Coordinates of C-alpha atoms in Angstrom, one line a residue:
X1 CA 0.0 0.0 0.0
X2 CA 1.0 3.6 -0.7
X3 CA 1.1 5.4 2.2
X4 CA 2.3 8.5 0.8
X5 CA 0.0 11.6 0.4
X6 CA -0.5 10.4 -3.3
X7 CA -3.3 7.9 -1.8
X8 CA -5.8 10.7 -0.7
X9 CA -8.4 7.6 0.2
X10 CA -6.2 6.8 3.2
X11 CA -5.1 10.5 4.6
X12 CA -9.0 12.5 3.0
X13 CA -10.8 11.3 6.4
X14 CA -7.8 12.1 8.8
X15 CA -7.4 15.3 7.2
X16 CA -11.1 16.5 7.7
X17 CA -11.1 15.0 11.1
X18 CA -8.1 16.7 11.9
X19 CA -9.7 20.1 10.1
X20 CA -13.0 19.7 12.6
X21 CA -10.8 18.6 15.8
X22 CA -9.2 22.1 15.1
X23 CA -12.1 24.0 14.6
X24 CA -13.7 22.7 18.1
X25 CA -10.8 23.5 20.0
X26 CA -10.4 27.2 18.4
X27 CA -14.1 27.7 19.0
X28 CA -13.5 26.7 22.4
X29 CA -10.6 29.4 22.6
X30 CA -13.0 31.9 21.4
X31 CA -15.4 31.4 23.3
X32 CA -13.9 31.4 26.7
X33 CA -11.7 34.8 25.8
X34 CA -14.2 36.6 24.1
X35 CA -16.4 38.1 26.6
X36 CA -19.3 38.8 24.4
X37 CA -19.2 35.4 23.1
X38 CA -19.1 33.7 26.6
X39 CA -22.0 35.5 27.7
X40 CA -24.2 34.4 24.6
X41 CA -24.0 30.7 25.7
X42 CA -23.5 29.7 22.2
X43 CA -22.3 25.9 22.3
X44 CA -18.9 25.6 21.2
X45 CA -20.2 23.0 18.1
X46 CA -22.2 25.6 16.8
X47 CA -19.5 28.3 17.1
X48 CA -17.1 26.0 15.2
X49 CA -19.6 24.9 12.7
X50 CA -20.4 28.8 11.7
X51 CA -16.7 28.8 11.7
X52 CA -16.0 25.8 9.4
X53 CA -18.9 27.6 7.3
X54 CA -17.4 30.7 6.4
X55 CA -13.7 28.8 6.2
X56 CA -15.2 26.9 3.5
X57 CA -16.0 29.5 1.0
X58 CA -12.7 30.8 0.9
X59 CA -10.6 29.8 -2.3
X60 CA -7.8 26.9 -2.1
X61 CA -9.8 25.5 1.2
X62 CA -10.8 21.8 0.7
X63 CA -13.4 20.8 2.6
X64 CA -15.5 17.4 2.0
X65 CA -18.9 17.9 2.2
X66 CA -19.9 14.5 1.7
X67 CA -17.5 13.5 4.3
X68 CA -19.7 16.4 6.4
X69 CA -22.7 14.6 5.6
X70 CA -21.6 11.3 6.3
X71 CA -20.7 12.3 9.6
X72 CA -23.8 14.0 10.0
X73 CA -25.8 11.5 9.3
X74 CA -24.2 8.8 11.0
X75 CA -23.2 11.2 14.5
X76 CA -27.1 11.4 15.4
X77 CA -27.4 8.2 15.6
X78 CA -24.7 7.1 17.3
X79 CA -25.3 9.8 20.0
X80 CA -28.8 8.7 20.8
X81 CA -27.5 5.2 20.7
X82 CA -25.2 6.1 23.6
X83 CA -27.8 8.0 25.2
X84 CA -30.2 5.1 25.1
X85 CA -27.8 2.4 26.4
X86 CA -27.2 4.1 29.5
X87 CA -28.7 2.4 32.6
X88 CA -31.6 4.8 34.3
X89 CA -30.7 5.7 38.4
X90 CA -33.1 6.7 41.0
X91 CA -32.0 9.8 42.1
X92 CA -33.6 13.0 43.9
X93 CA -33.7 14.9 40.3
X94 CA -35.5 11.9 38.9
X95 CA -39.4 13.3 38.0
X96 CA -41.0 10.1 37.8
X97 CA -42.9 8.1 35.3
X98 CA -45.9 10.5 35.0
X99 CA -43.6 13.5 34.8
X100 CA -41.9 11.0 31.7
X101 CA -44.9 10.7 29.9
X102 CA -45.6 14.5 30.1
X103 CA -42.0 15.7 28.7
X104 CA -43.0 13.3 26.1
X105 CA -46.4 14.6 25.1
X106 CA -44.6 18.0 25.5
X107 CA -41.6 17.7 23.7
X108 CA -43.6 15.8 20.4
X109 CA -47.0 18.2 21.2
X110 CA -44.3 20.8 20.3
X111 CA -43.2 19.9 16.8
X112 CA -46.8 19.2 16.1
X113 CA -46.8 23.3 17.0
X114 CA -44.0 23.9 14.6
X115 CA -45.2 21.2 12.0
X116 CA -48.3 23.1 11.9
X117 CA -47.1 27.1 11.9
X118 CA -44.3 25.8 8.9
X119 CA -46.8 23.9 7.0
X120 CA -49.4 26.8 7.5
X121 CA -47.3 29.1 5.6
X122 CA -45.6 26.9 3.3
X123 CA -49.3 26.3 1.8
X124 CA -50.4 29.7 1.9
X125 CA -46.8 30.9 0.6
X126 CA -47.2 28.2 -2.3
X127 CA -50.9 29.5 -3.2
X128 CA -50.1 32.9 -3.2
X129 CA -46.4 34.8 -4.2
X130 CA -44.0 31.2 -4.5
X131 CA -45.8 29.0 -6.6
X132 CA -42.9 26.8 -6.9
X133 CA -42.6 26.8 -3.4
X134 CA -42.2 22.8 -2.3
X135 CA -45.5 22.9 -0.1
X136 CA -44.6 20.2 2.3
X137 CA -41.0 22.1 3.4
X138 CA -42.7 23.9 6.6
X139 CA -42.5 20.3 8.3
X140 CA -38.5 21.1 8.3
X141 CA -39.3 23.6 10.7
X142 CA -40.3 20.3 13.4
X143 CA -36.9 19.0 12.5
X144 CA -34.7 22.0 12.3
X145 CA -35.6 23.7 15.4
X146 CA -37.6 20.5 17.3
X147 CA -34.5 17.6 16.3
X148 CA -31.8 19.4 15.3
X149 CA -29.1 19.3 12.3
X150 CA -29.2 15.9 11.9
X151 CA -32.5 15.1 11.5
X152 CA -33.0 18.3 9.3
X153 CA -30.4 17.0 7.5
X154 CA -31.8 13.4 6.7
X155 CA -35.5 14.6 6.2
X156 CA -34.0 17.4 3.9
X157 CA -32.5 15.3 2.0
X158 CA -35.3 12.9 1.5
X159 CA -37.3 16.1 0.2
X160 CA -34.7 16.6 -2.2
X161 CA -34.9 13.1 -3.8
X162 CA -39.3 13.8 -4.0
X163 CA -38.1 17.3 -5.9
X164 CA -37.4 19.9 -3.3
X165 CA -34.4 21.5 -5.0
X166 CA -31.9 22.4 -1.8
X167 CA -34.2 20.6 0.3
X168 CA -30.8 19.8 2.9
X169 CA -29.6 23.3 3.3
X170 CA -32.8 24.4 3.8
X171 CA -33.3 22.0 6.9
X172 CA -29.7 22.4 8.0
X173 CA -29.9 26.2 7.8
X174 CA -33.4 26.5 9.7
X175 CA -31.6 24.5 12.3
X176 CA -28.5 26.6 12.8
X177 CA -30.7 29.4 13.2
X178 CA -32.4 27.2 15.9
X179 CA -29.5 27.1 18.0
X180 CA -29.0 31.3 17.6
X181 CA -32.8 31.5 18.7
X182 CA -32.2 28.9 21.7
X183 CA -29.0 30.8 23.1
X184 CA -30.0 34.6 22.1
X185 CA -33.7 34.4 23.1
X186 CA -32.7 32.3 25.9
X187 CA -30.0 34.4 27.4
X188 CA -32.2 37.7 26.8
X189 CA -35.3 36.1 28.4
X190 CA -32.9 35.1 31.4
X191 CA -31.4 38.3 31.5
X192 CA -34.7 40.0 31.7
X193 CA -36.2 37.9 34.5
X194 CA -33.2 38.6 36.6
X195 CA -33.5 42.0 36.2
X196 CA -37.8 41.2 37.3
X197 CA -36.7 39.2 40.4
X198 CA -38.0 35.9 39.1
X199 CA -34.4 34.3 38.8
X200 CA -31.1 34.1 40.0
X201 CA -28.3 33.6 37.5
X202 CA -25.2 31.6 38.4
X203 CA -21.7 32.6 37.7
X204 CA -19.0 30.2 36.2
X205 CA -17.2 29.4 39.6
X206 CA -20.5 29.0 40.9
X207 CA -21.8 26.4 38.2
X208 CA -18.3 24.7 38.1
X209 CA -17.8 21.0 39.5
X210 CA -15.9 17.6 39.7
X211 CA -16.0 14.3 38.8
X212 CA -16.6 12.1 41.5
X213 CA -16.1 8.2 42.3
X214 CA -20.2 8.6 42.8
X215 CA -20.3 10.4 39.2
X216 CA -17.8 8.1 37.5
X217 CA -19.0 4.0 38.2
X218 CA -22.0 2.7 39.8
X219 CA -22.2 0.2 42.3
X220 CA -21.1 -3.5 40.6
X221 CA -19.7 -2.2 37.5
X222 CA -16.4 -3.8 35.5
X223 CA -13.2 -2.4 36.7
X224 CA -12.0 0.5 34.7
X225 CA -9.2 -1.8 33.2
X226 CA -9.2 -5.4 32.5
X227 CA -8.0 -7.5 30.2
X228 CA -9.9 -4.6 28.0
X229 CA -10.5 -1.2 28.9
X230 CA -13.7 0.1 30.2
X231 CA -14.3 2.9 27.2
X232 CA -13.7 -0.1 24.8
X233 CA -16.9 -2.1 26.1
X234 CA -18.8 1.1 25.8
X235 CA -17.8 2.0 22.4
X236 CA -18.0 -1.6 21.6
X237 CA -21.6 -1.6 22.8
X238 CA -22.7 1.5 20.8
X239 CA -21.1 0.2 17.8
X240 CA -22.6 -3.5 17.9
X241 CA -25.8 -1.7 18.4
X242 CA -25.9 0.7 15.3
X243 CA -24.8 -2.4 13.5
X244 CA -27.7 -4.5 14.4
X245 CA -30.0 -1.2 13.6
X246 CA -28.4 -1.2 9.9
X247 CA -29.0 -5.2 9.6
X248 CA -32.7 -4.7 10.9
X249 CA -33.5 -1.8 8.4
X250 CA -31.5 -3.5 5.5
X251 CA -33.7 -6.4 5.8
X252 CA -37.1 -4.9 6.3
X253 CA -36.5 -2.7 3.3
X254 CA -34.9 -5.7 1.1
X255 CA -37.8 -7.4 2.1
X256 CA -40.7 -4.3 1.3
X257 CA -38.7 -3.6 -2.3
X258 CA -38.8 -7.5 -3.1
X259 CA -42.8 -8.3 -2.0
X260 CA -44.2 -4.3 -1.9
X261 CA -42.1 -2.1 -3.8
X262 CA -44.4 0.3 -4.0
X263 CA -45.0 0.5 -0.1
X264 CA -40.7 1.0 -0.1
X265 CA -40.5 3.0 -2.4
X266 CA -42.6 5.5 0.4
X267 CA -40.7 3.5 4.0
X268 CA -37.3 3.6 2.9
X269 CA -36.1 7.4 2.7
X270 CA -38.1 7.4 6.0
X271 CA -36.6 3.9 7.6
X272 CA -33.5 5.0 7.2
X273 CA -33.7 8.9 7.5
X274 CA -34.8 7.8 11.4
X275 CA -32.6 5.5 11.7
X276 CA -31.7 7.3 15.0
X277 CA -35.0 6.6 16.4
X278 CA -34.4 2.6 15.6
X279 CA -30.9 2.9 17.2
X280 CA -32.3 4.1 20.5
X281 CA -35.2 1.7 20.2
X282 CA -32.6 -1.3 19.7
X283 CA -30.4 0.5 22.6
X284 CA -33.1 0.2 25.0
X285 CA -33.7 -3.4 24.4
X286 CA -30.5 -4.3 24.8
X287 CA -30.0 -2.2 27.7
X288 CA -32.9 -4.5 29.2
X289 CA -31.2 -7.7 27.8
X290 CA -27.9 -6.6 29.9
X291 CA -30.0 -5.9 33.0
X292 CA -31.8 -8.6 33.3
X293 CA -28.9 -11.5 32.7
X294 CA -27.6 -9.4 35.5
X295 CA -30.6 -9.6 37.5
X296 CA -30.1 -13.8 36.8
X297 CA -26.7 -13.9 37.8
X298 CA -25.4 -14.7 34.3
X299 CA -23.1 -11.8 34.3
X300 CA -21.1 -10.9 36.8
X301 CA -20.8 -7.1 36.2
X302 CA -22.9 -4.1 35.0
X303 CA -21.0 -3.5 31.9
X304 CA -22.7 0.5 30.8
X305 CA -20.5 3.1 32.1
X306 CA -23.5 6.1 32.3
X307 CA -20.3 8.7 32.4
X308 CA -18.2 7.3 29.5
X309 CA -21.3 6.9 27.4
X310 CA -22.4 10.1 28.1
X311 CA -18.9 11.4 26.9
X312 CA -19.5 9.3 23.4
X313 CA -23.0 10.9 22.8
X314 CA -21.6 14.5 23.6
X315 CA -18.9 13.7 20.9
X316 CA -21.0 13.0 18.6
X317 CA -23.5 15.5 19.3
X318 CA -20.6 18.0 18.8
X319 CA -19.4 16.8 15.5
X320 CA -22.8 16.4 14.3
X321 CA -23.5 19.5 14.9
X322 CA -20.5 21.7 13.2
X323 CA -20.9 19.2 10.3
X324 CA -25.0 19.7 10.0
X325 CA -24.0 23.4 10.0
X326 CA -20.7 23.6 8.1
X327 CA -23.1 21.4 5.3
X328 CA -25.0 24.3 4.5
X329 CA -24.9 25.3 1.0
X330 CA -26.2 28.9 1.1
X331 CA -26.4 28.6 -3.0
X332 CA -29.3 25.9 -2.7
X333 CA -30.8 28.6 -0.8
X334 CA -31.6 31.0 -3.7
X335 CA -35.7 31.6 -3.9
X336 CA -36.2 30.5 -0.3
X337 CA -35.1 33.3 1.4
X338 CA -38.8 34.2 1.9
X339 CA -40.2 31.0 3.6
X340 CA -36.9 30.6 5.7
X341 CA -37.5 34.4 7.3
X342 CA -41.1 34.2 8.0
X343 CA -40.7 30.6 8.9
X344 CA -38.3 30.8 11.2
X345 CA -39.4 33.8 12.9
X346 CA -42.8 32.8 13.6
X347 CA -42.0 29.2 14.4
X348 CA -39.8 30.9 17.2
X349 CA -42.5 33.1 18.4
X350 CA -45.1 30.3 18.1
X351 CA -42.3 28.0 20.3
X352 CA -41.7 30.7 22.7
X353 CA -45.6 31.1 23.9
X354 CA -46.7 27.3 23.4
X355 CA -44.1 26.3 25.6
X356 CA -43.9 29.5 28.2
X357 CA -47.6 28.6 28.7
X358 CA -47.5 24.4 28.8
X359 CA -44.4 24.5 31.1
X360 CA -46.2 26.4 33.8
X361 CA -49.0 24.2 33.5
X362 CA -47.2 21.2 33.7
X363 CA -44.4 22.1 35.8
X364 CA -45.7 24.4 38.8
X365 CA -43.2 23.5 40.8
X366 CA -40.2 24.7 38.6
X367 CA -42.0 26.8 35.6
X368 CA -38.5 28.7 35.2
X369 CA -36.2 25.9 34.7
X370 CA -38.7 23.6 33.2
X371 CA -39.4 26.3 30.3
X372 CA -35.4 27.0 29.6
X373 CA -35.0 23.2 29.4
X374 CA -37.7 22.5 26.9
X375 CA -37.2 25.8 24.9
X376 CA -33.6 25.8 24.6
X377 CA -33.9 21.9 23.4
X378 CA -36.9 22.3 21.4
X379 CA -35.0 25.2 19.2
X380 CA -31.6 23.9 19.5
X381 CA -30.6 21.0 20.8
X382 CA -30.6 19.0 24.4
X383 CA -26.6 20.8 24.8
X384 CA -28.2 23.9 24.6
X385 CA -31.0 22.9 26.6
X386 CA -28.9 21.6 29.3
X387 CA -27.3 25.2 28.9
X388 CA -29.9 27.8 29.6
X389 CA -31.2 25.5 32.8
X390 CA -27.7 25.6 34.2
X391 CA -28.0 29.2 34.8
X392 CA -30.6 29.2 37.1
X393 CA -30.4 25.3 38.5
X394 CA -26.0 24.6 38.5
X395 CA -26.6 21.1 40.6
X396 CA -30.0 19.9 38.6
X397 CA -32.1 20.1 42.0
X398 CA -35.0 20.1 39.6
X399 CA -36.1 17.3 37.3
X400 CA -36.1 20.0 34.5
X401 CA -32.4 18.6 32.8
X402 CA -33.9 14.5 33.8
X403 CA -36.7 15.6 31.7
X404 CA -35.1 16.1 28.6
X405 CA -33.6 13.1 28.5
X406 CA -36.9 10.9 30.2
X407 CA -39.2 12.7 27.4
X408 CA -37.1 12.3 24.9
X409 CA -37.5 8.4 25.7
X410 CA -40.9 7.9 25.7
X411 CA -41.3 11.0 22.7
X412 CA -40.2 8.3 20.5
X413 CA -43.5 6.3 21.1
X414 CA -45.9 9.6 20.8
X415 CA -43.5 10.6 18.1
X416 CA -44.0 7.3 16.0
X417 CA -46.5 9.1 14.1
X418 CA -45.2 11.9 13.0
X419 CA -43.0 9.6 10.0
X420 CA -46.3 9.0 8.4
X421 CA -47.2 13.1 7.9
X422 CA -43.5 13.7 7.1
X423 CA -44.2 11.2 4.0
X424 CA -47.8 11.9 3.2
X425 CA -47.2 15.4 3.3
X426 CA -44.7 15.3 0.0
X427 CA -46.4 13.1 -2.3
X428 CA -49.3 16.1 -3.2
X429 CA -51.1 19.0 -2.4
X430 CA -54.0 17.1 -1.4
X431 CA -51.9 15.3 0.9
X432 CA -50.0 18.4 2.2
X433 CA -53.9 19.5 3.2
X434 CA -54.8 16.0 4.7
X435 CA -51.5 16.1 6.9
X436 CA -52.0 19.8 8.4
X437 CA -55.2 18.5 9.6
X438 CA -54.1 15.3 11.2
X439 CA -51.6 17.3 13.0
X440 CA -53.9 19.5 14.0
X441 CA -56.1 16.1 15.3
X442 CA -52.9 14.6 16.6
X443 CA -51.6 18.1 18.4
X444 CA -55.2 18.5 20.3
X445 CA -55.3 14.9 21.1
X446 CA -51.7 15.2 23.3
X447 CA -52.8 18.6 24.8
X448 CA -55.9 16.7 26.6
X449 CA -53.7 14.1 27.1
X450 CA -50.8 16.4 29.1
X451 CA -54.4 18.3 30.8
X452 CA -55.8 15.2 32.1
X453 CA -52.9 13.9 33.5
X454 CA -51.6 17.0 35.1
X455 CA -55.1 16.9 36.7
X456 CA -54.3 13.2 37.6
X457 CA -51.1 14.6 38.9
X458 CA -52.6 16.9 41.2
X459 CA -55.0 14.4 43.0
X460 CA -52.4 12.2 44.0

């Protein structure tokens, strides 16, 4: 083998690694020198991806955007993967079962929100000034600012293959301005409510900790060096899973395009645009596999490390993110500028209320931390999320950070749906129409849901 730089198949991928590892750690630079930037809150992956953006138009710079995309696409699913495998613990910040259920309802009763304001105006813009307007691309407005770049990404892109001309950047760009609206509406709002009284903001040394023994390894756990090392298993397990996800979908869509092609012809794009969705789902089950041969006494050890795998999703969170937004191809953007403006701006408004008004409903103990959670994850993503709550709870007292990662758990069952309007919704105008109003039906249904059990709540 040529191992020279003459064989660009064996140094491309190190290079653009090497390119994004620098980006992250400049970003990280930036942001803890620049004051202004350190007070925005702006997640170091986004900083470097906007970064990485503007390096990429410059002439000589090589950047692989398919390589961007691949990681994209593949970092998503990884990182809910880890998320997933991770084994639950009974602690004080823990909301309970019913509180689960509610961030569920919430989290998916708020894309149906933002499926329905970017849908709303994608029709009307498509009957009225942009005829040419793909009428299904509001729903990227759910997966922009509700799932972040990676999902935008992959549902993008499965618009562009049903005739949405820049269908990806589209998504990708409505989700990097997702992230601006989670960390500058965020840090205003907070800003303002400190100056009202209603919250206390922390300072750096304040929100700053350790890890402990406690934090690190649970109770029964393999040692942290065996015959192989702890991070090994966990990266292992993470790996063995996404594997078993890509043999699942392979065969059910081998399977559809040999006995109902017609039927995969519709599934596919959406099997494996979610394919994050049947990662966690295959996570969890083995998660419960793990647990209960321990349980038996067939294992000896608890092999999930909570703290390692949390350090492989945040990875991959971060690359996905600067790739989702260093992917954006403002050119593709040409004749949306429109839509993307009024989309984005009312989406954020329309977030802002639904959720300001839902989290003090269904979180009276904690309406502050419980709304900065949800809005900074339902914009952005859980990072920034996690973020804006830190402010105001350093130690996660409240179950507001818990609930993030709880709903986002059981908001893959009340979010099931939601793949069928995401394809009926591109196939025709008639279906577009048909889809707003089964979101409409499907968004009412959860509210009474989240009402009635808030009401169950309160009796007990």
């Amino acid at each position: 083998m040529n191992y020279s730089a003459e064989n660009v198949q064996l140094w491309n991928s190190v290079i653009q690694i090497g390119i994004i590892a620098f980006m992250m750690i400049f970003a990280n630079v930036l942001r803890l020198k620049i004051p202004f930037v350190k007070k925005s809150l702006l997640p170091t992956s986004v900083l470097a991806g906007f970064i990485l953006l503007g390096i990429k138009y410059i002439p000589g710079v090589k950047i692989d955007e398919t390589f961007l995309d691949i990681l994209t696409y593949h970092g998503i699913a990884l990182g809910f993967i880890a998320l997933s495998l991770r084994v639950p613990r009974n602690d004080s910040s823990a909301g309970g079962v019913r509180t689960a259920i509610n961030s569920g309802a919430l989290i998916v009763s708020t894309y149906l929100v933002q499926e329905f304001i970017g849908l709303s105006i994608s029709l009307i813009l498509a009957y009225t000034f942009l005829p040419n307007l793909f009428k299904a691309s509001g729903l990227l407005l759910a997966m922009g600012f509700g799932q972040g770049p990676g999902q935008a990404n992959n549902v993008g892109s499965t618009y562009e293959q049903l005739g949405f001309v820049g269908g990806k950047s589209y998504g990708l760009a409505i989700a990097a301005t997702g992230f601006l609206v989670a960390c500058v509406v965020g840090v205003i709002y907070l800003n303002i409510e400190n100056k009202r009284g209603k919250l206390k903001r922390q300072t750096p040394e304040e929100i700053s900790g350790s890890v402990t023994i406690e934090t690190f390894q649970d109770e029964r756990e393999m040692p942290i060096s065996q015959s192989i090392d702890k991070f090994s298993i966990q990266f292992a397990l993470v790996l063995l899973t996404y594997l078993i996800t890509y043999g699942v979908i392979f065969g059910v869509t081998a399977l559809l395009g040999k006995f109902a092609p017609g039927v995969n012809e519709t599934l596919s794009p959406l099997l494996w645009g979610f394919n994050f969705i049947f990662g966690s789902i295959f996570a969890i089950l083995i998660r419960k596999i793990m647990g209960s041969l321990k349980k038996r006494g067939l294992t000896k050890y608890q092999y999930q490390n909570n703290y390692l795998l949390n350090r492989i999703s945040g990875l991959c969170f971060d690359v996905m993110i600067i790739c989702g937004i260093a992917s954006i191809d403002f050119e593709d953007l040409q004749g949306l500028w429109i839509p993307f403006i009024i989309t984005t701006v009312l989406g954020g408004i329309g977030t802002f209320f639904y959720l300001k008004f839902m989290c003090k409903k269904l979180y009276p103990d904690y309406p502050q931390e419980g709304f900065l959670s949800m809005f900074g994850m339902l914009t952005g993503t859980i990072s920034s999320g996690i973020l804006l709550v830190r402010e105001i709870d350093p130690e996660f007292k409240t179950p507001a950070a818990n609930n993030l990662v709880a709903g986002s758990g059981t908001g893959i069952v009340f979010g099931a749906p939601i793949l069928i309007f995401i394809g009926l919704a591109a196939k025709s105008a008639k279906m577009a129409f048909i889809s707003l109003g089964i979101v409409a039906v499907y968004l009412a249904i959860l509210i009474l849901i989240l009402f009635l059990n808030r009401k169950r709540t309160k009796k007990n």
